[in-house]
């Protein structure tokens, strides 16, 4: 997980505990903060403390400048400071970057509440949704309501190891305030990490969450031995459901099809369906017969899998609105992961998919 911290301009806190992506983003933020007079040099990174080969992980990061558990083989900038105490990491921050599994957001926010700057800016990289009393609740909205700061989001085709390797990629920041968007772009953009800012923050965030459900479906295809034609069909049907879901539940303004052509949309969807851990674990689910929980423990080195959890939350949101039947792919992933529906019937669940949604 990761929370970042930037001070002589804005102060920054990178909020990192178990997510490999948190360390990859800390690498970018640390390098940019060191070179940009707008930001304080020190970037604090909250790290869930654990022992690795007899040493504290924070000690390893601060002395060796490497997160040996979650991002081994990559040097972090020397100005990235690992801090085990969440309040200490975040209390002076002007910019907070959230990169934690969405299941842990509530607890983290409860710890920070009343102990951070009220005018801080927040940016969430968390890919998931929450279920509120009226249906959908965005994770950025959960954070904003709990700790009272203005939130933006960053989503894109950004597999963490490739970001850390500085391979060229693009990403999308969703931000309602143009000045805030420009500042966050300055913080995040590098030669090999190109940032586009759009105002439809809610659509950007929905894309980041829902693509993980589709990736689980793509993994089922791989595990069942279907070819690229079938997988392409699953990706297309998944994109249709993502767009339909956004048009129903994103109420901040009109939903533009153009946002789905940004990195947060179709690019992230394709990348995750071919290279992400949701696809990988879903394939193993088919081939081994083990549960998602067992595979998560075996394959993810302490990281949390987001696709099945998001499918469960989306199912309850759709059920609340009596819309489950209109989203057969999302429903099929939920039924297979949590209700014992045979994975061998995955494709049959999609064969009567509505042509227009």
PDB file of N, CA, C and O in Angstrom, residues 164-240:
ATOM      1  N   UNK A 164       8.070   0.553 -12.942  1.00  0.00           N
ATOM      2  CA  UNK A 164       9.338   0.609 -12.215  1.00  0.00           C
ATOM      3  C   UNK A 164      10.539   0.448 -13.156  1.00  0.00           C
ATOM      4  O   UNK A 164      11.597   1.046 -12.934  1.00  0.00           O
ATOM      5  N   UNK A 165      10.373  -0.357 -14.218  1.00  0.00           N
ATOM      6  CA  UNK A 165      11.440  -0.547 -15.212  1.00  0.00           C
ATOM      7  C   UNK A 165      11.576   0.656 -16.146  1.00  0.00           C
ATOM      8  O   UNK A 165      12.451   0.665 -17.025  1.00  0.00           O
ATOM      9  N   UNK A 166      10.685   1.635 -15.975  1.00  0.00           N
ATOM     10  CA  UNK A 166      10.673   2.858 -16.787  1.00  0.00           C
ATOM     11  C   UNK A 166      10.415   2.572 -18.258  1.00  0.00           C
ATOM     12  O   UNK A 166      10.913   3.265 -19.157  1.00  0.00           O
ATOM     13  N   UNK A 167       9.618   1.544 -18.510  1.00  0.00           N
ATOM     14  CA  UNK A 167       9.140   1.308 -19.867  1.00  0.00           C
ATOM     15  C   UNK A 167       8.026   2.308 -20.167  1.00  0.00           C
ATOM     16  O   UNK A 167       7.198   2.593 -19.311  1.00  0.00           O
ATOM     17  N   UNK A 168       7.992   2.795 -21.391  1.00  0.00           N
ATOM     18  CA  UNK A 168       7.032   3.858 -21.721  1.00  0.00           C
ATOM     19  C   UNK A 168       5.593   3.394 -21.512  1.00  0.00           C
ATOM     20  O   UNK A 168       5.205   2.299 -21.931  1.00  0.00           O
ATOM     21  N   UNK A 169       4.800   4.228 -20.868  1.00  0.00           N
ATOM     22  CA  UNK A 169       3.362   3.969 -20.734  1.00  0.00           C
ATOM     23  C   UNK A 169       2.642   5.297 -20.536  1.00  0.00           C
ATOM     24  O   UNK A 169       3.266   6.351 -20.374  1.00  0.00           O
ATOM     25  N   UNK A 170       1.337   5.216 -20.575  1.00  0.00           N
ATOM     26  CA  UNK A 170       0.489   6.393 -20.372  1.00  0.00           C
ATOM     27  C   UNK A 170      -0.426   6.154 -19.177  1.00  0.00           C
ATOM     28  O   UNK A 170      -0.679   5.013 -18.784  1.00  0.00           O
ATOM     29  N   UNK A 171      -0.926   7.236 -18.622  1.00  0.00           N
ATOM     30  CA  UNK A 171      -1.888   7.131 -17.533  1.00  0.00           C
ATOM     31  C   UNK A 171      -2.850   8.304 -17.608  1.00  0.00           C
ATOM     32  O   UNK A 171      -2.625   9.261 -18.362  1.00  0.00           O
ATOM     33  N   UNK A 172      -3.931   8.219 -16.844  1.00  0.00           N
ATOM     34  CA  UNK A 172      -4.976   9.252 -16.868  1.00  0.00           C
ATOM     35  C   UNK A 172      -5.241   9.741 -15.459  1.00  0.00           C
ATOM     36  O   UNK A 172      -5.474   8.946 -14.550  1.00  0.00           O
ATOM     37  N   UNK A 173      -5.205  11.049 -15.281  1.00  0.00           N
ATOM     38  CA  UNK A 173      -5.640  11.656 -14.024  1.00  0.00           C
ATOM     39  C   UNK A 173      -7.034  12.237 -14.230  1.00  0.00           C
ATOM     40  O   UNK A 173      -7.269  12.987 -15.188  1.00  0.00           O
ATOM     41  N   UNK A 174      -7.956  11.866 -13.359  1.00  0.00           N
ATOM     42  CA  UNK A 174      -9.291  12.447 -13.359  1.00  0.00           C
ATOM     43  C   UNK A 174      -9.377  13.483 -12.256  1.00  0.00           C
ATOM     44  O   UNK A 174      -9.205  13.153 -11.082  1.00  0.00           O
ATOM     45  N   UNK A 175      -9.607  14.734 -12.637  1.00  0.00           N
ATOM     46  CA  UNK A 175      -9.564  15.832 -11.662  1.00  0.00           C
ATOM     47  C   UNK A 175     -10.525  16.929 -12.088  1.00  0.00           C
ATOM     48  O   UNK A 175     -10.463  17.420 -13.213  1.00  0.00           O
ATOM     49  N   UNK A 176     -11.405  17.327 -11.191  1.00  0.00           N
ATOM     50  CA  UNK A 176     -12.395  18.367 -11.503  1.00  0.00           C
ATOM     51  C   UNK A 176     -11.774  19.754 -11.593  1.00  0.00           C
ATOM     52  O   UNK A 176     -12.259  20.610 -12.326  1.00  0.00           O
ATOM     53  N   UNK A 177     -10.716  20.003 -10.829  1.00  0.00           N
ATOM     54  CA  UNK A 177     -10.092  21.326 -10.745  1.00  0.00           C
ATOM     55  C   UNK A 177      -8.861  21.360 -11.659  1.00  0.00           C
ATOM     56  O   UNK A 177      -7.916  20.596 -11.475  1.00  0.00           O
ATOM     57  N   UNK A 178      -8.868  22.244 -12.642  1.00  0.00           N
ATOM     58  CA  UNK A 178      -7.781  22.278 -13.625  1.00  0.00           C
ATOM     59  C   UNK A 178      -6.435  22.620 -12.994  1.00  0.00           C
ATOM     60  O   UNK A 178      -5.390  22.089 -13.402  1.00  0.00           O
ATOM     61  N   UNK A 179      -6.425  23.509 -12.001  1.00  0.00           N
ATOM     62  CA  UNK A 179      -5.164  23.864 -11.341  1.00  0.00           C
ATOM     63  C   UNK A 179      -4.598  22.677 -10.568  1.00  0.00           C
ATOM     64  O   UNK A 179      -3.393  22.414 -10.602  1.00  0.00           O
ATOM     65  N   UNK A 180      -5.475  21.967  -9.867  1.00  0.00           N
ATOM     66  CA  UNK A 180      -5.037  20.779  -9.150  1.00  0.00           C
ATOM     67  C   UNK A 180      -4.523  19.727 -10.142  1.00  0.00           C
ATOM     68  O   UNK A 180      -3.514  19.064  -9.893  1.00  0.00           O
ATOM     69  N   UNK A 181      -5.238  19.589 -11.262  1.00  0.00           N
ATOM     70  CA  UNK A 181      -4.827  18.622 -12.265  1.00  0.00           C
ATOM     71  C   UNK A 181      -3.442  18.922 -12.814  1.00  0.00           C
ATOM     72  O   UNK A 181      -2.627  18.013 -13.006  1.00  0.00           O
ATOM     73  N   UNK A 182      -3.163  20.201 -13.060  1.00  0.00           N
ATOM     74  CA  UNK A 182      -1.848  20.595 -13.573  1.00  0.00           C
ATOM     75  C   UNK A 182      -0.747  20.300 -12.559  1.00  0.00           C
ATOM     76  O   UNK A 182       0.347  19.842 -12.917  1.00  0.00           O
ATOM     77  N   UNK A 183      -1.029  20.549 -11.266  1.00  0.00           N
ATOM     78  CA  UNK A 183      -0.050  20.271 -10.216  1.00  0.00           C
ATOM     79  C   UNK A 183       0.234  18.771 -10.114  1.00  0.00           C
ATOM     80  O   UNK A 183       1.393  18.346 -10.018  1.00  0.00           O
ATOM     81  N   UNK A 184      -0.826  17.966 -10.135  1.00  0.00           N
ATOM     82  CA  UNK A 184      -0.650  16.524 -10.020  1.00  0.00           C
ATOM     83  C   UNK A 184       0.058  15.948 -11.246  1.00  0.00           C
ATOM     84  O   UNK A 184       0.855  15.016 -11.129  1.00  0.00           O
ATOM     85  N   UNK A 185      -0.214  16.513 -12.411  1.00  0.00           N
ATOM     86  CA  UNK A 185       0.505  16.076 -13.613  1.00  0.00           C
ATOM     87  C   UNK A 185       1.989  16.374 -13.483  1.00  0.00           C
ATOM     88  O   UNK A 185       2.847  15.542 -13.830  1.00  0.00           O
ATOM     89  N   UNK A 186       2.315  17.553 -12.956  1.00  0.00           N
ATOM     90  CA  UNK A 186       3.711  17.930 -12.756  1.00  0.00           C
ATOM     91  C   UNK A 186       4.407  16.965 -11.792  1.00  0.00           C
ATOM     92  O   UNK A 186       5.577  16.619 -11.966  1.00  0.00           O
ATOM     93  N   UNK A 187       3.679  16.522 -10.800  1.00  0.00           N
ATOM     94  CA  UNK A 187       4.214  15.586  -9.818  1.00  0.00           C
ATOM     95  C   UNK A 187       4.463  14.206 -10.417  1.00  0.00           C
ATOM     96  O   UNK A 187       5.446  13.540 -10.085  1.00  0.00           O
ATOM     97  N   UNK A 188       3.581  13.764 -11.322  1.00  0.00           N
ATOM     98  CA  UNK A 188       3.591  12.372 -11.775  1.00  0.00           C
ATOM     99  C   UNK A 188       4.287  12.152 -13.112  1.00  0.00           C
ATOM    100  O   UNK A 188       4.820  11.063 -13.360  1.00  0.00           O
ATOM    101  N   UNK A 189       4.292  13.134 -13.999  1.00  0.00           N
ATOM    102  CA  UNK A 189       4.744  12.862 -15.363  1.00  0.00           C
ATOM    103  C   UNK A 189       6.261  12.768 -15.470  1.00  0.00           C
ATOM    104  O   UNK A 189       6.994  13.543 -14.873  1.00  0.00           O
ATOM    105  N   UNK A 190       6.703  11.780 -16.250  1.00  0.00           N
ATOM    106  CA  UNK A 190       8.115  11.651 -16.598  1.00  0.00           C
ATOM    107  C   UNK A 190       8.190  11.412 -18.110  1.00  0.00           C
ATOM    108  O   UNK A 190       7.163  11.299 -18.789  1.00  0.00           O
ATOM    109  N   UNK A 191       9.391  11.285 -18.616  1.00  0.00           N
ATOM    110  CA  UNK A 191       9.565  11.007 -20.046  1.00  0.00           C
ATOM    111  C   UNK A 191       8.862   9.718 -20.441  1.00  0.00           C
ATOM    112  O   UNK A 191       8.286   9.606 -21.525  1.00  0.00           O
ATOM    113  N   UNK A 192       8.882   8.730 -19.530  1.00  0.00           N
ATOM    114  CA  UNK A 192       8.329   7.414 -19.850  1.00  0.00           C
ATOM    115  C   UNK A 192       6.996   7.124 -19.156  1.00  0.00           C
ATOM    116  O   UNK A 192       6.492   6.006 -19.258  1.00  0.00           O
ATOM    117  N   UNK A 193       6.453   8.113 -18.479  1.00  0.00           N
ATOM    118  CA  UNK A 193       5.159   7.955 -17.794  1.00  0.00           C
ATOM    119  C   UNK A 193       4.323   9.177 -18.155  1.00  0.00           C
ATOM    120  O   UNK A 193       4.340  10.197 -17.480  1.00  0.00           O
ATOM    121  N   UNK A 194       3.632   9.081 -19.290  1.00  0.00           N
ATOM    122  CA  UNK A 194       2.937  10.242 -19.854  1.00  0.00           C
ATOM    123  C   UNK A 194       1.543  10.368 -19.272  1.00  0.00           C
ATOM    124  O   UNK A 194       0.777   9.394 -19.263  1.00  0.00           O
ATOM    125  N   UNK A 195       1.204  11.558 -18.823  1.00  0.00           N
ATOM    126  CA  UNK A 195      -0.045  11.801 -18.099  1.00  0.00           C
ATOM    127  C   UNK A 195      -0.992  12.667 -18.921  1.00  0.00           C
ATOM    128  O   UNK A 195      -0.600  13.701 -19.463  1.00  0.00           O
ATOM    129  N   UNK A 196      -2.246  12.245 -18.997  1.00  0.00           N
ATOM    130  CA  UNK A 196      -3.327  13.057 -19.551  1.00  0.00           C
ATOM    131  C   UNK A 196      -4.307  13.359 -18.416  1.00  0.00           C
ATOM    132  O   UNK A 196      -4.612  12.479 -17.612  1.00  0.00           O
ATOM    133  N   UNK A 197      -4.795  14.591 -18.357  1.00  0.00           N
ATOM    134  CA  UNK A 197      -5.749  14.988 -17.318  1.00  0.00           C
ATOM    135  C   UNK A 197      -7.117  15.197 -17.960  1.00  0.00           C
ATOM    136  O   UNK A 197      -7.240  15.907 -18.966  1.00  0.00           O
ATOM    137  N   UNK A 198      -8.148  14.585 -17.385  1.00  0.00           N
ATOM    138  CA  UNK A 198      -9.525  14.781 -17.835  1.00  0.00           C
ATOM    139  C   UNK A 198     -10.382  15.141 -16.616  1.00  0.00           C
ATOM    140  O   UNK A 198     -10.003  14.870 -15.477  1.00  0.00           O
ATOM    141  N   UNK A 199     -11.527  15.746 -16.877  1.00  0.00           N
ATOM    142  CA  UNK A 199     -12.371  16.186 -15.773  1.00  0.00           C
ATOM    143  C   UNK A 199     -13.294  15.090 -15.243  1.00  0.00           C
ATOM    144  O   UNK A 199     -13.774  15.171 -14.115  1.00  0.00           O
ATOM    145  N   UNK A 200     -13.554  14.050 -16.032  1.00  0.00           N
ATOM    146  CA  UNK A 200     -14.504  13.005 -15.627  1.00  0.00           C
ATOM    147  C   UNK A 200     -13.854  12.032 -14.640  1.00  0.00           C
ATOM    148  O   UNK A 200     -13.636  10.858 -14.925  1.00  0.00           O
ATOM    149  N   UNK A 201     -13.588  12.542 -13.450  1.00  0.00           N
ATOM    150  CA  UNK A 201     -12.883  11.739 -12.446  1.00  0.00           C
ATOM    151  C   UNK A 201     -13.646  10.470 -12.098  1.00  0.00           C
ATOM    152  O   UNK A 201     -13.046   9.407 -11.834  1.00  0.00           O
ATOM    153  N   UNK A 202     -14.983  10.554 -12.073  1.00  0.00           N
ATOM    154  CA  UNK A 202     -15.769   9.380 -11.685  1.00  0.00           C
ATOM    155  C   UNK A 202     -15.693   8.285 -12.747  1.00  0.00           C
ATOM    156  O   UNK A 202     -15.581   7.093 -12.421  1.00  0.00           O
ATOM    157  N   UNK A 203     -15.692   8.656 -14.021  1.00  0.00           N
ATOM    158  CA  UNK A 203     -15.578   7.674 -15.102  1.00  0.00           C
ATOM    159  C   UNK A 203     -14.189   7.040 -15.084  1.00  0.00           C
ATOM    160  O   UNK A 203     -14.038   5.821 -15.253  1.00  0.00           O
ATOM    161  N   UNK A 204     -13.158   7.863 -14.880  1.00  0.00           N
ATOM    162  CA  UNK A 204     -11.789   7.346 -14.787  1.00  0.00           C
ATOM    163  C   UNK A 204     -11.697   6.298 -13.681  1.00  0.00           C
ATOM    164  O   UNK A 204     -11.124   5.216 -13.862  1.00  0.00           O
ATOM    165  N   UNK A 205     -12.291   6.590 -12.541  1.00  0.00           N
ATOM    166  CA  UNK A 205     -12.221   5.670 -11.406  1.00  0.00           C
ATOM    167  C   UNK A 205     -13.028   4.395 -11.655  1.00  0.00           C
ATOM    168  O   UNK A 205     -12.589   3.291 -11.312  1.00  0.00           O
ATOM    169  N   UNK A 206     -14.192   4.537 -12.249  1.00  0.00           N
ATOM    170  CA  UNK A 206     -15.020   3.365 -12.574  1.00  0.00           C
ATOM    171  C   UNK A 206     -14.272   2.434 -13.526  1.00  0.00           C
ATOM    172  O   UNK A 206     -14.278   1.209 -13.359  1.00  0.00           O
ATOM    173  N   UNK A 207     -13.589   3.006 -14.522  1.00  0.00           N
ATOM    174  CA  UNK A 207     -12.807   2.178 -15.453  1.00  0.00           C
ATOM    175  C   UNK A 207     -11.763   1.364 -14.700  1.00  0.00           C
ATOM    176  O   UNK A 207     -11.597   0.161 -14.946  1.00  0.00           O
ATOM    177  N   UNK A 208     -11.063   2.008 -13.790  1.00  0.00           N
ATOM    178  CA  UNK A 208     -10.009   1.327 -13.051  1.00  0.00           C
ATOM    179  C   UNK A 208     -10.513   0.178 -12.212  1.00  0.00           C
ATOM    180  O   UNK A 208      -9.814  -0.826 -12.020  1.00  0.00           O
ATOM    181  N   UNK A 209     -11.733   0.309 -11.711  1.00  0.00           N
ATOM    182  CA  UNK A 209     -12.304  -0.757 -10.885  1.00  0.00           C
ATOM    183  C   UNK A 209     -12.861  -1.898 -11.733  1.00  0.00           C
ATOM    184  O   UNK A 209     -12.564  -3.068 -11.497  1.00  0.00           O
ATOM    185  N   UNK A 210     -13.661  -1.563 -12.734  1.00  0.00           N
ATOM    186  CA  UNK A 210     -14.397  -2.586 -13.469  1.00  0.00           C
ATOM    187  C   UNK A 210     -13.518  -3.430 -14.378  1.00  0.00           C
ATOM    188  O   UNK A 210     -13.819  -4.609 -14.629  1.00  0.00           O
ATOM    189  N   UNK A 211     -12.420  -2.881 -14.849  1.00  0.00           N
ATOM    190  CA  UNK A 211     -11.577  -3.656 -15.763  1.00  0.00           C
ATOM    191  C   UNK A 211     -11.019  -4.897 -15.079  1.00  0.00           C
ATOM    192  O   UNK A 211     -10.716  -5.901 -15.735  1.00  0.00           O
ATOM    193  N   UNK A 212     -10.891  -4.862 -13.754  1.00  0.00           N
ATOM    194  CA  UNK A 212     -10.382  -6.042 -13.042  1.00  0.00           C
ATOM    195  C   UNK A 212     -11.370  -7.200 -13.075  1.00  0.00           C
ATOM    196  O   UNK A 212     -10.972  -8.363 -13.066  1.00  0.00           O
ATOM    197  N   UNK A 213     -12.665  -6.889 -13.108  1.00  0.00           N
ATOM    198  CA  UNK A 213     -13.666  -7.951 -13.243  1.00  0.00           C
ATOM    199  C   UNK A 213     -13.535  -8.605 -14.615  1.00  0.00           C
ATOM    200  O   UNK A 213     -13.550  -9.839 -14.744  1.00  0.00           O
ATOM    201  N   UNK A 214     -13.397  -7.788 -15.646  1.00  0.00           N
ATOM    202  CA  UNK A 214     -13.259  -8.310 -17.005  1.00  0.00           C
ATOM    203  C   UNK A 214     -11.992  -9.154 -17.120  1.00  0.00           C
ATOM    204  O   UNK A 214     -11.983 -10.204 -17.784  1.00  0.00           O
ATOM    205  N   UNK A 215     -10.924  -8.723 -16.445  1.00  0.00           N
ATOM    206  CA  UNK A 215      -9.669  -9.466 -16.491  1.00  0.00           C
ATOM    207  C   UNK A 215      -9.813 -10.858 -15.873  1.00  0.00           C
ATOM    208  O   UNK A 215      -9.169 -11.811 -16.330  1.00  0.00           O
ATOM    209  N   UNK A 216     -10.651 -10.982 -14.849  1.00  0.00           N
ATOM    210  CA  UNK A 216     -10.924 -12.303 -14.287  1.00  0.00           C
ATOM    211  C   UNK A 216     -11.570 -13.182 -15.358  1.00  0.00           C
ATOM    212  O   UNK A 216     -11.205 -14.348 -15.543  1.00  0.00           O
ATOM    213  N   UNK A 217     -12.524 -12.617 -16.089  1.00  0.00           N
ATOM    214  CA  UNK A 217     -13.152 -13.348 -17.188  1.00  0.00           C
ATOM    215  C   UNK A 217     -12.151 -13.748 -18.254  1.00  0.00           C
ATOM    216  O   UNK A 217     -12.196 -14.867 -18.791  1.00  0.00           O
ATOM    217  N   UNK A 218     -11.205 -12.856 -18.565  1.00  0.00           N
ATOM    218  CA  UNK A 218     -10.166 -13.181 -19.548  1.00  0.00           C
ATOM    219  C   UNK A 218      -9.299 -14.334 -19.045  1.00  0.00           C
ATOM    220  O   UNK A 218      -8.905 -15.216 -19.817  1.00  0.00           O
ATOM    221  N   UNK A 219      -9.014 -14.347 -17.747  1.00  0.00           N
ATOM    222  CA  UNK A 219      -8.250 -15.443 -17.163  1.00  0.00           C
ATOM    223  C   UNK A 219      -8.994 -16.760 -17.230  1.00  0.00           C
ATOM    224  O   UNK A 219      -8.385 -17.818 -17.463  1.00  0.00           O
ATOM    225  N   UNK A 220     -10.308 -16.715 -17.030  1.00  0.00           N
ATOM    226  CA  UNK A 220     -11.112 -17.928 -17.196  1.00  0.00           C
ATOM    227  C   UNK A 220     -10.950 -18.469 -18.614  1.00  0.00           C
ATOM    228  O   UNK A 220     -10.803 -19.685 -18.819  1.00  0.00           O
ATOM    229  N   UNK A 221     -10.996 -17.576 -19.601  1.00  0.00           N
ATOM    230  CA  UNK A 221     -10.817 -18.001 -21.000  1.00  0.00           C
ATOM    231  C   UNK A 221      -9.482 -18.711 -21.199  1.00  0.00           C
ATOM    232  O   UNK A 221      -9.405 -19.765 -21.840  1.00  0.00           O
ATOM    233  N   UNK A 222      -8.425 -18.131 -20.646  1.00  0.00           N
ATOM    234  CA  UNK A 222      -7.102 -18.725 -20.796  1.00  0.00           C
ATOM    235  C   UNK A 222      -7.035 -20.085 -20.107  1.00  0.00           C
ATOM    236  O   UNK A 222      -6.477 -21.044 -20.655  1.00  0.00           O
ATOM    237  N   UNK A 223      -7.616 -20.168 -18.916  1.00  0.00           N
ATOM    238  CA  UNK A 223      -7.600 -21.425 -18.191  1.00  0.00           C
ATOM    239  C   UNK A 223      -8.396 -22.518 -18.882  1.00  0.00           C
ATOM    240  O   UNK A 223      -8.039 -23.703 -18.815  1.00  0.00           O
ATOM    241  N   UNK A 224      -9.450 -22.135 -19.562  1.00  0.00           N
ATOM    242  CA  UNK A 224     -10.301 -23.089 -20.267  1.00  0.00           C
ATOM    243  C   UNK A 224      -9.751 -23.454 -21.645  1.00  0.00           C
ATOM    244  O   UNK A 224     -10.307 -24.321 -22.325  1.00  0.00           O
ATOM    245  N   UNK A 225      -8.685 -22.778 -22.071  1.00  0.00           N
ATOM    246  CA  UNK A 225      -8.042 -23.108 -23.334  1.00  0.00           C
ATOM    247  C   UNK A 225      -8.685 -22.479 -24.549  1.00  0.00           C
ATOM    248  O   UNK A 225      -8.431 -22.907 -25.684  1.00  0.00           O
ATOM    249  N   UNK A 226      -9.506 -21.448 -24.359  1.00  0.00           N
ATOM    250  CA  UNK A 226     -10.091 -20.754 -25.508  1.00  0.00           C
ATOM    251  C   UNK A 226      -9.034 -19.870 -26.161  1.00  0.00           C
ATOM    252  O   UNK A 226      -8.047 -19.480 -25.542  1.00  0.00           O
ATOM    253  N   UNK A 227      -9.256 -19.518 -27.408  1.00  0.00           N
ATOM    254  CA  UNK A 227      -8.268 -18.753 -28.151  1.00  0.00           C
ATOM    255  C   UNK A 227      -8.455 -17.248 -28.032  1.00  0.00           C
ATOM    256  O   UNK A 227      -9.266 -16.744 -27.253  1.00  0.00           O
ATOM    257  N   UNK A 228      -7.698 -16.545 -28.865  1.00  0.00           N
ATOM    258  CA  UNK A 228      -7.718 -15.086 -28.841  1.00  0.00           C
ATOM    259  C   UNK A 228      -9.054 -14.518 -29.309  1.00  0.00           C
ATOM    260  O   UNK A 228      -9.452 -13.427 -28.891  1.00  0.00           O
ATOM    261  N   UNK A 229      -9.754 -15.214 -30.207  1.00  0.00           N
ATOM    262  CA  UNK A 229     -11.052 -14.722 -30.655  1.00  0.00           C
ATOM    263  C   UNK A 229     -12.030 -14.621 -29.477  1.00  0.00           C
ATOM    264  O   UNK A 229     -12.740 -13.630 -29.316  1.00  0.00           O
ATOM    265  N   UNK A 230     -12.061 -15.687 -28.677  1.00  0.00           N
ATOM    266  CA  UNK A 230     -12.961 -15.697 -27.523  1.00  0.00           C
ATOM    267  C   UNK A 230     -12.565 -14.630 -26.520  1.00  0.00           C
ATOM    268  O   UNK A 230     -13.417 -13.910 -25.984  1.00  0.00           O
ATOM    269  N   UNK A 231     -11.278 -14.518 -26.273  1.00  0.00           N
ATOM    270  CA  UNK A 231     -10.803 -13.528 -25.314  1.00  0.00           C
ATOM    271  C   UNK A 231     -11.117 -12.107 -25.795  1.00  0.00           C
ATOM    272  O   UNK A 231     -11.520 -11.243 -25.002  1.00  0.00           O
ATOM    273  N   UNK A 232     -10.965 -11.864 -27.076  1.00  0.00           N
ATOM    274  CA  UNK A 232     -11.311 -10.551 -27.630  1.00  0.00           C
ATOM    275  C   UNK A 232     -12.794 -10.258 -27.446  1.00  0.00           C
ATOM    276  O   UNK A 232     -13.191  -9.116 -27.142  1.00  0.00           O
ATOM    277  N   UNK A 233     -13.629 -11.278 -27.622  1.00  0.00           N
ATOM    278  CA  UNK A 233     -15.065 -11.094 -27.419  1.00  0.00           C
ATOM    279  C   UNK A 233     -15.364 -10.749 -25.962  1.00  0.00           C
ATOM    280  O   UNK A 233     -16.191  -9.866 -25.668  1.00  0.00           O
ATOM    281  N   UNK A 234     -14.693 -11.432 -25.034  1.00  0.00           N
ATOM    282  CA  UNK A 234     -14.890 -11.136 -23.613  1.00  0.00           C
ATOM    283  C   UNK A 234     -14.465  -9.705 -23.293  1.00  0.00           C
ATOM    284  O   UNK A 234     -15.157  -8.982 -22.565  1.00  0.00           O
ATOM    285  N   UNK A 235     -13.349  -9.276 -23.867  1.00  0.00           N
ATOM    286  CA  UNK A 235     -12.878  -7.905 -23.632  1.00  0.00           C
ATOM    287  C   UNK A 235     -13.881  -6.899 -24.183  1.00  0.00           C
ATOM    288  O   UNK A 235     -14.215  -5.903 -23.537  1.00  0.00           O
ATOM    289  N   UNK A 236     -14.402  -7.150 -25.396  1.00  0.00           N
ATOM    290  CA  UNK A 236     -15.369  -6.218 -25.985  1.00  0.00           C
ATOM    291  C   UNK A 236     -16.653  -6.166 -25.172  1.00  0.00           C
ATOM    292  O   UNK A 236     -17.189  -5.090 -24.883  1.00  0.00           O
ATOM    293  N   UNK A 237     -17.165  -7.343 -24.791  1.00  0.00           N
ATOM    294  CA  UNK A 237     -18.392  -7.370 -23.989  1.00  0.00           C
ATOM    295  C   UNK A 237     -18.159  -6.718 -22.635  1.00  0.00           C
ATOM    296  O   UNK A 237     -19.037  -6.018 -22.110  1.00  0.00           O
ATOM    297  N   UNK A 238     -16.976  -6.938 -22.082  1.00  0.00           N
ATOM    298  CA  UNK A 238     -16.653  -6.293 -20.811  1.00  0.00           C
ATOM    299  C   UNK A 238     -16.617  -4.783 -20.939  1.00  0.00           C
ATOM    300  O   UNK A 238     -17.107  -4.064 -20.050  1.00  0.00           O
ATOM    301  N   UNK A 239     -16.038  -4.288 -22.037  1.00  0.00           N
ATOM    302  CA  UNK A 239     -16.008  -2.836 -22.256  1.00  0.00           C
ATOM    303  C   UNK A 239     -17.421  -2.285 -22.390  1.00  0.00           C
ATOM    304  O   UNK A 239     -17.735  -1.210 -21.854  1.00  0.00           O
ATOM    305  N   UNK A 240     -18.299  -2.993 -23.093  1.00  0.00           N
ATOM    306  CA  UNK A 240     -19.692  -2.564 -23.198  1.00  0.00           C
ATOM    307  C   UNK A 240     -20.345  -2.446 -21.824  1.00  0.00           C
ATOM    308  O   UNK A 240     -21.071  -1.479 -21.536  1.00  0.00           O
TER     309      UNK A 240
END
